[in-house]
mmCIF file of C-alpha atoms in Angstrom:
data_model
loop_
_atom_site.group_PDB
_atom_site.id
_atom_site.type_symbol
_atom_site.label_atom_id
_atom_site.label_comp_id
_atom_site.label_asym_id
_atom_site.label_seq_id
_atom_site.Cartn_x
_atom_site.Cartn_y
_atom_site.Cartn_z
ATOM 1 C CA UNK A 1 11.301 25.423 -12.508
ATOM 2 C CA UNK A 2 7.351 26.280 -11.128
ATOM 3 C CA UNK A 3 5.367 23.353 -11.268
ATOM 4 C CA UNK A 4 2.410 25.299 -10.497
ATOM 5 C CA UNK A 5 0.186 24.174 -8.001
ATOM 6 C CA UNK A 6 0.143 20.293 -6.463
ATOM 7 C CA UNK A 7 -2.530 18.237 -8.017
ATOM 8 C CA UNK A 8 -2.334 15.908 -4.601
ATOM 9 C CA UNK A 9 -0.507 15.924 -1.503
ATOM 10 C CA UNK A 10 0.395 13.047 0.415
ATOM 11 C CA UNK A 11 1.897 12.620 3.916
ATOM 12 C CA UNK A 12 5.635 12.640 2.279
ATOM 13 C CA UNK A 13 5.119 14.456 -1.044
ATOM 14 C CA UNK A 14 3.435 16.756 -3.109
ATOM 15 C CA UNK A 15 2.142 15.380 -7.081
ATOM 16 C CA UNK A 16 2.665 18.221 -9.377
ATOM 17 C CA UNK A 17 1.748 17.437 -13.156
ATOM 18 C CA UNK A 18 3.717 19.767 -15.940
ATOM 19 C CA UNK A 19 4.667 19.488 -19.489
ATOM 20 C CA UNK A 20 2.894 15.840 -19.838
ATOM 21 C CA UNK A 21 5.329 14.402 -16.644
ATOM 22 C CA UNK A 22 4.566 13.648 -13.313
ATOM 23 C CA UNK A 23 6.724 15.197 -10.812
ATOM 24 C CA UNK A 24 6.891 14.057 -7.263
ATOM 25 C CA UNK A 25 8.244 16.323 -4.627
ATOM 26 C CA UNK A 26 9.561 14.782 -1.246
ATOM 27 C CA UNK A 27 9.047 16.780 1.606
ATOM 28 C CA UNK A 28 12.400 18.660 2.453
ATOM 29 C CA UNK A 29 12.303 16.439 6.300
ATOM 30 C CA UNK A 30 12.762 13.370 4.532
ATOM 31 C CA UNK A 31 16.271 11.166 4.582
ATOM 32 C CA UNK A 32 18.419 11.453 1.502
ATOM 33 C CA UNK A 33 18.235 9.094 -1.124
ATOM 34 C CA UNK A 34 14.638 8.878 -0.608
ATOM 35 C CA UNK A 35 13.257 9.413 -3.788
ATOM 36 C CA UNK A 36 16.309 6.844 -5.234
ATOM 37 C CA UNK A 37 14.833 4.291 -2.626
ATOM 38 C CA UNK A 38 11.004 4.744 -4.014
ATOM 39 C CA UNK A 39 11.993 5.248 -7.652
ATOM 40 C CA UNK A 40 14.310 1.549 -7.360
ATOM 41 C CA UNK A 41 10.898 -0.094 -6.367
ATOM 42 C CA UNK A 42 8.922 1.017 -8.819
ATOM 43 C CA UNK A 43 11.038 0.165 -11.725
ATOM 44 C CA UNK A 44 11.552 -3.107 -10.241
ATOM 45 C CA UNK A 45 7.815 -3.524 -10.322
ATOM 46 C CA UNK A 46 8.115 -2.236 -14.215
ATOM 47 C CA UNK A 47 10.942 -4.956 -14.765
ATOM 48 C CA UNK A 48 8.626 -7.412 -13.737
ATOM 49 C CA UNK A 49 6.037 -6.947 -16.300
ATOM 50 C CA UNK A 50 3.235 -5.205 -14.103
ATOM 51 C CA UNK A 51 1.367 -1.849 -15.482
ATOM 52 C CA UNK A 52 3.288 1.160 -13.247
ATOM 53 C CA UNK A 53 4.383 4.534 -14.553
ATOM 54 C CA UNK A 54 7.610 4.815 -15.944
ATOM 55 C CA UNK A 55 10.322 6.372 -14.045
ATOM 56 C CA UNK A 56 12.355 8.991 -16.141
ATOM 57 C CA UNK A 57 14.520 10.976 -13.845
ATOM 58 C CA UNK A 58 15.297 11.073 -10.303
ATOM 59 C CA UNK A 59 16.180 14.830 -9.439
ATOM 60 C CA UNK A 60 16.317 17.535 -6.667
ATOM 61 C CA UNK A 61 14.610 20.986 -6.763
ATOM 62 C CA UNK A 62 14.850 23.862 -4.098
ATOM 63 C CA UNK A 63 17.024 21.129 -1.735
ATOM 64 C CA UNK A 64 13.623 18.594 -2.328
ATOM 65 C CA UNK A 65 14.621 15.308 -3.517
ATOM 66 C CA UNK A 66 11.923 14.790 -6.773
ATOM 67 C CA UNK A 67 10.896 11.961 -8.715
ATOM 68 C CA UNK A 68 9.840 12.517 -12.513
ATOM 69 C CA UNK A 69 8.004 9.964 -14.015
ATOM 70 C CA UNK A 70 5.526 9.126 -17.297
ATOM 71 C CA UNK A 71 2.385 10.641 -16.581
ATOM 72 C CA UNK A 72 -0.959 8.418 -16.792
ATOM 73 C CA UNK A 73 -4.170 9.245 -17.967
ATOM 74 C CA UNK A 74 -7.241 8.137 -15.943
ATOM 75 C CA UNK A 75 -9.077 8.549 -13.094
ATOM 76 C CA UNK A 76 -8.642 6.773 -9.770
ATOM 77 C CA UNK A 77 -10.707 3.288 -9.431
ATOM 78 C CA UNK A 78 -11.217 5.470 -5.630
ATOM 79 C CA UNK A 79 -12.621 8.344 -7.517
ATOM 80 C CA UNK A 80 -14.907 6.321 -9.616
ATOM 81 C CA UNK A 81 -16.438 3.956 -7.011
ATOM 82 C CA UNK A 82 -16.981 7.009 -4.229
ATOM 83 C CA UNK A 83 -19.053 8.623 -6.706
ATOM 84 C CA UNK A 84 -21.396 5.953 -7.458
ATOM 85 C CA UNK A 85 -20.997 3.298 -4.850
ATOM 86 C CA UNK A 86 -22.993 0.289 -7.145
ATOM 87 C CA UNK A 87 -19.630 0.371 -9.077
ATOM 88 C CA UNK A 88 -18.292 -0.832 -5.467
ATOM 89 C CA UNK A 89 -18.526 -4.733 -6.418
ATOM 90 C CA UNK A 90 -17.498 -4.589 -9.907
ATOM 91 C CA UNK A 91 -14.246 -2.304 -9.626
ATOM 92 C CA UNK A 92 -13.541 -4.383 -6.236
ATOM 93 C CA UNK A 93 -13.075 -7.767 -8.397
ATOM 94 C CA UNK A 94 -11.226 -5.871 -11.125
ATOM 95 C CA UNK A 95 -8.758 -4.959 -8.210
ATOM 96 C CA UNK A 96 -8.587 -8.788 -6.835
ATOM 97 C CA UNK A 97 -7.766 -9.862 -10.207
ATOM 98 C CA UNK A 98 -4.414 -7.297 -10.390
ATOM 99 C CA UNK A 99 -3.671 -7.466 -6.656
ATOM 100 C CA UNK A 100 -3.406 -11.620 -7.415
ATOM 101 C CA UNK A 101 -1.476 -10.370 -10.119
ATOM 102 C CA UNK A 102 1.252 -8.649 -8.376
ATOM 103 C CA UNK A 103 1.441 -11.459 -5.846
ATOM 104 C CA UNK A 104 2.316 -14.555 -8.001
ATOM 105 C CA UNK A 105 5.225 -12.686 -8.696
ATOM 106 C CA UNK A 106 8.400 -14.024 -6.659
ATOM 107 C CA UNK A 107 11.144 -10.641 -6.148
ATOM 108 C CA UNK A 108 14.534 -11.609 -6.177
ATOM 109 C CA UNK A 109 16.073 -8.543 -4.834
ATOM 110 C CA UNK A 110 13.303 -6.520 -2.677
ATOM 111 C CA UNK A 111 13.427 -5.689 1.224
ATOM 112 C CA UNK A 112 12.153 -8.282 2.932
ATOM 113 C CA UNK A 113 8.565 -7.784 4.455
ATOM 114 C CA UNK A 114 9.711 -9.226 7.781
ATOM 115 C CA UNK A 115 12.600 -6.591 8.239
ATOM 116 C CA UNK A 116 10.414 -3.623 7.584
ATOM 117 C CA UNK A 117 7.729 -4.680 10.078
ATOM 118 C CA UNK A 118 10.398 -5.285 13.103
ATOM 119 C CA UNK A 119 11.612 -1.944 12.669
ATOM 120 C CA UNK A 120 8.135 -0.388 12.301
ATOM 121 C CA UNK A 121 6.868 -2.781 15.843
ATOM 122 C CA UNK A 122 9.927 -1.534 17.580
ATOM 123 C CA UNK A 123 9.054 2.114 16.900
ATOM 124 C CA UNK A 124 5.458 1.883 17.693
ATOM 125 C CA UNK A 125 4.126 3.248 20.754
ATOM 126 C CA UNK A 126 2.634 0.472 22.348
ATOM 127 C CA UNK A 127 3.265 -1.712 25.467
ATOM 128 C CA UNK A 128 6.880 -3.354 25.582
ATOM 129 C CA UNK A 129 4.865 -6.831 26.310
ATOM 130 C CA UNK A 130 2.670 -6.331 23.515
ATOM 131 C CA UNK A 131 5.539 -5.561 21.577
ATOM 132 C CA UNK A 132 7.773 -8.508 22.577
ATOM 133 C CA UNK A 133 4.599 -10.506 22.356
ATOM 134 C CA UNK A 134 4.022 -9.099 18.530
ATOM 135 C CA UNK A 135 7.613 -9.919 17.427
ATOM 136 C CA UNK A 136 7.170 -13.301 18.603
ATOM 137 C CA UNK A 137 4.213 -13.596 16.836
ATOM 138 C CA UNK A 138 6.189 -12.469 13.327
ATOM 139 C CA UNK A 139 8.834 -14.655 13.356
ATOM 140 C CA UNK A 140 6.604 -18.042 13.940
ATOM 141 C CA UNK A 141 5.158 -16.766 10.594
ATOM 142 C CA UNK A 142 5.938 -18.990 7.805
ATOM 143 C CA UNK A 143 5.382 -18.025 4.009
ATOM 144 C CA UNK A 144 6.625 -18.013 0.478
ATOM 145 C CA UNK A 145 7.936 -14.779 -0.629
ATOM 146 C CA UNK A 146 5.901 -13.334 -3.133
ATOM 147 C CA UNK A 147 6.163 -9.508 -3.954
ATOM 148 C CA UNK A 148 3.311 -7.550 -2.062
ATOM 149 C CA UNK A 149 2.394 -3.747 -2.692
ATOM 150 C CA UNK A 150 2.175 -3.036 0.582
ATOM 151 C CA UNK A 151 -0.528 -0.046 0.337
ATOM 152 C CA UNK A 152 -2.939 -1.686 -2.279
ATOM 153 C CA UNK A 153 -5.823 0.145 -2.509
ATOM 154 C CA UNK A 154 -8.325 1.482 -5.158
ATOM 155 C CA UNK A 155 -7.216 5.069 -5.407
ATOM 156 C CA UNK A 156 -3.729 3.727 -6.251
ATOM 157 C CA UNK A 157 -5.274 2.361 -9.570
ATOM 158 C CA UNK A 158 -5.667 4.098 -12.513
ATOM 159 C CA UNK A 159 -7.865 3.156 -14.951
ATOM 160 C CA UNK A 160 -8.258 4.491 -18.579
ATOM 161 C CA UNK A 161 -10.499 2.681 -21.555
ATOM 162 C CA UNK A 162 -10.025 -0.391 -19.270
ATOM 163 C CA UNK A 163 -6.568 -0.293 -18.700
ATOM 164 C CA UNK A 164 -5.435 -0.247 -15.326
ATOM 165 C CA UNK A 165 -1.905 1.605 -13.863
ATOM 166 C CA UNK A 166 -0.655 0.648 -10.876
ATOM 167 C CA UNK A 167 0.639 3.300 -8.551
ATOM 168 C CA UNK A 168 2.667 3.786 -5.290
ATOM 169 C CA UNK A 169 5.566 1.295 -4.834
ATOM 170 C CA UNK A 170 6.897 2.879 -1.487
ATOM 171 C CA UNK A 171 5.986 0.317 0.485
ATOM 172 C CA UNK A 172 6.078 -2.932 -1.629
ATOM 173 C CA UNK A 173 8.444 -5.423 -0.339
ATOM 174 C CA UNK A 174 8.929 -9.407 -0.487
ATOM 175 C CA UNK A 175 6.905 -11.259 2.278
ATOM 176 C CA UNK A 176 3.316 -12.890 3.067
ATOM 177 C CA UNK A 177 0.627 -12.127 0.592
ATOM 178 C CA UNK A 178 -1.962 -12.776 3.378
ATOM 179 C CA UNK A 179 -0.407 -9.968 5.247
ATOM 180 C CA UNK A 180 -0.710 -7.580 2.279
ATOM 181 C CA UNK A 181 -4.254 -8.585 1.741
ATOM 182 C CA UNK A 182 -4.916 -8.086 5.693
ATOM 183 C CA UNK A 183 -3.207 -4.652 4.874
ATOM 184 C CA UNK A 184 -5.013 -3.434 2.362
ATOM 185 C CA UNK A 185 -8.605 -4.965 4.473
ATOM 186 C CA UNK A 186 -7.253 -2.702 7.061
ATOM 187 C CA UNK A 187 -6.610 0.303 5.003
ATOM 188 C CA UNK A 188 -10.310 -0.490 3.633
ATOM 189 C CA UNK A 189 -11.488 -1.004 7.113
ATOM 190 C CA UNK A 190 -10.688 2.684 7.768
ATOM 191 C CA UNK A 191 -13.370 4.363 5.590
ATOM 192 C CA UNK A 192 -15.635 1.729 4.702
ATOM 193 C CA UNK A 193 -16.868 -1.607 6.078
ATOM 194 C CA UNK A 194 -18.529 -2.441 2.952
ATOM 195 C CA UNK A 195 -15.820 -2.236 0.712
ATOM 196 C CA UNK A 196 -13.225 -3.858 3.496
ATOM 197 C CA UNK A 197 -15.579 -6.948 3.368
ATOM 198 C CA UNK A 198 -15.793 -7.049 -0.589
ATOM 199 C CA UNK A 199 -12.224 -6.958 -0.898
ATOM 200 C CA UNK A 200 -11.725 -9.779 1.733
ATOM 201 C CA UNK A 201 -14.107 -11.961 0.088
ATOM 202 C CA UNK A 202 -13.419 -11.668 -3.439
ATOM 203 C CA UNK A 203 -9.791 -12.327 -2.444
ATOM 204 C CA UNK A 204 -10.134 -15.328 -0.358
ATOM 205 C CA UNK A 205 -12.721 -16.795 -2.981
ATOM 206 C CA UNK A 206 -10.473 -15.996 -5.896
ATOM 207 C CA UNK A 207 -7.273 -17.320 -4.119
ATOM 208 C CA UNK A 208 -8.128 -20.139 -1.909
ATOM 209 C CA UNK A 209 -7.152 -18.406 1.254
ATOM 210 C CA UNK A 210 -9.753 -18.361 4.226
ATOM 211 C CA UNK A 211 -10.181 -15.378 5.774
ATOM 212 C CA UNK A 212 -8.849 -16.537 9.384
ATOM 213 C CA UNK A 213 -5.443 -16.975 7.248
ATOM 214 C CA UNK A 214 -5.639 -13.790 6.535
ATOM 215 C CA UNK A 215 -7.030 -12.213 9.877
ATOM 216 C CA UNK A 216 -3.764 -14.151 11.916
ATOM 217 C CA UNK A 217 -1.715 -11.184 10.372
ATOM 218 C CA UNK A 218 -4.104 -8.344 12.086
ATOM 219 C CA UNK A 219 -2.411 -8.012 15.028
ATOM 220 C CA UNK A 220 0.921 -7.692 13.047
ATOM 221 C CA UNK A 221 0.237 -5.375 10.289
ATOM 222 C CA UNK A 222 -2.114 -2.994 13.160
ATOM 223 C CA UNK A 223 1.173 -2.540 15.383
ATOM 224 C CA UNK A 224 3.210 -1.298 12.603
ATOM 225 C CA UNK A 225 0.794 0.909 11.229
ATOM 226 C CA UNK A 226 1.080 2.641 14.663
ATOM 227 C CA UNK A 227 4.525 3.540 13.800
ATOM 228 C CA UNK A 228 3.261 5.425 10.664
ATOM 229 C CA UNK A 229 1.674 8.530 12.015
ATOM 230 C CA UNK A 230 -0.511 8.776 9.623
ATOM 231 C CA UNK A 231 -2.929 11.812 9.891
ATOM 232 C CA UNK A 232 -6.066 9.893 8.937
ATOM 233 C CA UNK A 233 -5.810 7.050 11.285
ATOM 234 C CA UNK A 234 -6.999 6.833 14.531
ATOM 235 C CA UNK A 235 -4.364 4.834 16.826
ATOM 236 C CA UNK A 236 -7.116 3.712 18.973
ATOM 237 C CA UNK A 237 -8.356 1.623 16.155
ATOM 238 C CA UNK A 238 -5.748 0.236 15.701
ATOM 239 C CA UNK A 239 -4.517 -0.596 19.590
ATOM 240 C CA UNK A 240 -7.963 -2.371 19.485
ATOM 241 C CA UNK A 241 -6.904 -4.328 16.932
ATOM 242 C CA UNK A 242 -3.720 -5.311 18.913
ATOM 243 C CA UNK A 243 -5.390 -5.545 22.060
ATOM 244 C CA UNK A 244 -8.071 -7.951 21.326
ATOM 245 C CA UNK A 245 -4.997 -10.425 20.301
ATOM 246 C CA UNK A 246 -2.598 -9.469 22.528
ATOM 247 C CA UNK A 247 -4.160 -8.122 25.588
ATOM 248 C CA UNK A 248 -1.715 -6.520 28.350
#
């Protein structure tokens, strides 16, 4: 089948969009049963009631595991706010309101956010004390288990006459909503200070949470970002971030 050409590329997959379906293409280096392991989250995020694309076959083409899924029309809350940035406030509290959403849901049957952030800590690169020392740190950490997206951001919401899709369940898992809110600050943190502090303080205003709640997770959530490789990160942000609470 030709897809034609990618309308986005991520670090894991290319987005192709043909015949009214979205088709996501895993990069052929990536462990089998990938795309089953994404596709399961998102339709458990479906099964609970929030606003995420369909999933309509899970496939392979050319040896690439592929997803196909409902396609949804809209532009990116990312797309909209970068082009005119006094939308920043007002699409920042629409976000709040479905990232509180997502959180006062309790998963039954979701990975459990401490699990994946051991294995990320132990594959960082990073100081064996600061690593031990990080560990530590996660298992003092006591929280209900709410279900948390786990890469929240705007350009993973799609919005169409005011209706708002939810996109990107990779990473969502059951854990500490104050570490998914420090996550997506981080992620925020990355290209824009402004927006990074909106999101914080619409959060913590909306929810109750002070921000030093949230900010106890930095140290955390920075370490196993490390382990992520991710091309637009800079690890010496994010050893700073480890550093100033764990210093060696």
């Amino acid at each position: 089948m030709n897809l034609g050409e990618p309308v986005a590329k991520g670090n894991t997959a290319k987005i192709y969009l043909h015949e009214n379906k979205v088709y996501k293409v895993f990069n052929s280096q990536l462990p089998s049963g990938e795309s089953l392991y994404e596709a399961t989250k998102q339709s458990y995020a479906c099964f609970c009631g929030l606003p995420v694309p369909k999933i309509l076959d899970i496939a392979t083409m050319d040896g690439n595991q592929v997803i196909v899924m409902e396609y949804v029309k809209g532009r990116s809350m990312g797309d909209m706010v970068f082009e005119n940035m006094e939308l920043s406030e007002h699409f920042m509290n629409i976000s709040v309101d479905v990232h509180r959403k997502i959180h006062s849901i309790t998963p039954d049957s979701l990975e459990p956010m401490s699990d994946k952030l051991s294995r990320q800590i132990e594959m960082a690169d990073i100081d064996k004390r600061q690593k031990a020392a990080l560990l530590k740190k996660l298992e003092t950490m006591a929280f209900d288990k709410r279900l948390c997206h786990g890469d929240f951001h705007l350009f993973n919401l799609m919005m169409d006459n005011n209706k708002v899709t939810i996109l990107d369940w990779v990473d969502s898992s059951a854990g500490d909503i104050r570490a998914d809110v420090y996550r997506t600050y981080l992620l925020y943190s990355q290209v824009s200070t402004h927006l990074a502090n909106i999101y914080l303080k619409r959060y913590c205003s909306r929810s109750g949470l002070t921000q030093d709640e949230v900010l106890e997770w930095a140290p955390i959530i920075a370490g196993a970002r490390l382990a992520e490789n991710v091309s637009t990160e800079k690890p010496e942000r994010l050893l700073r971030i480890v550093n100033d609470y764990c210093p060696i």
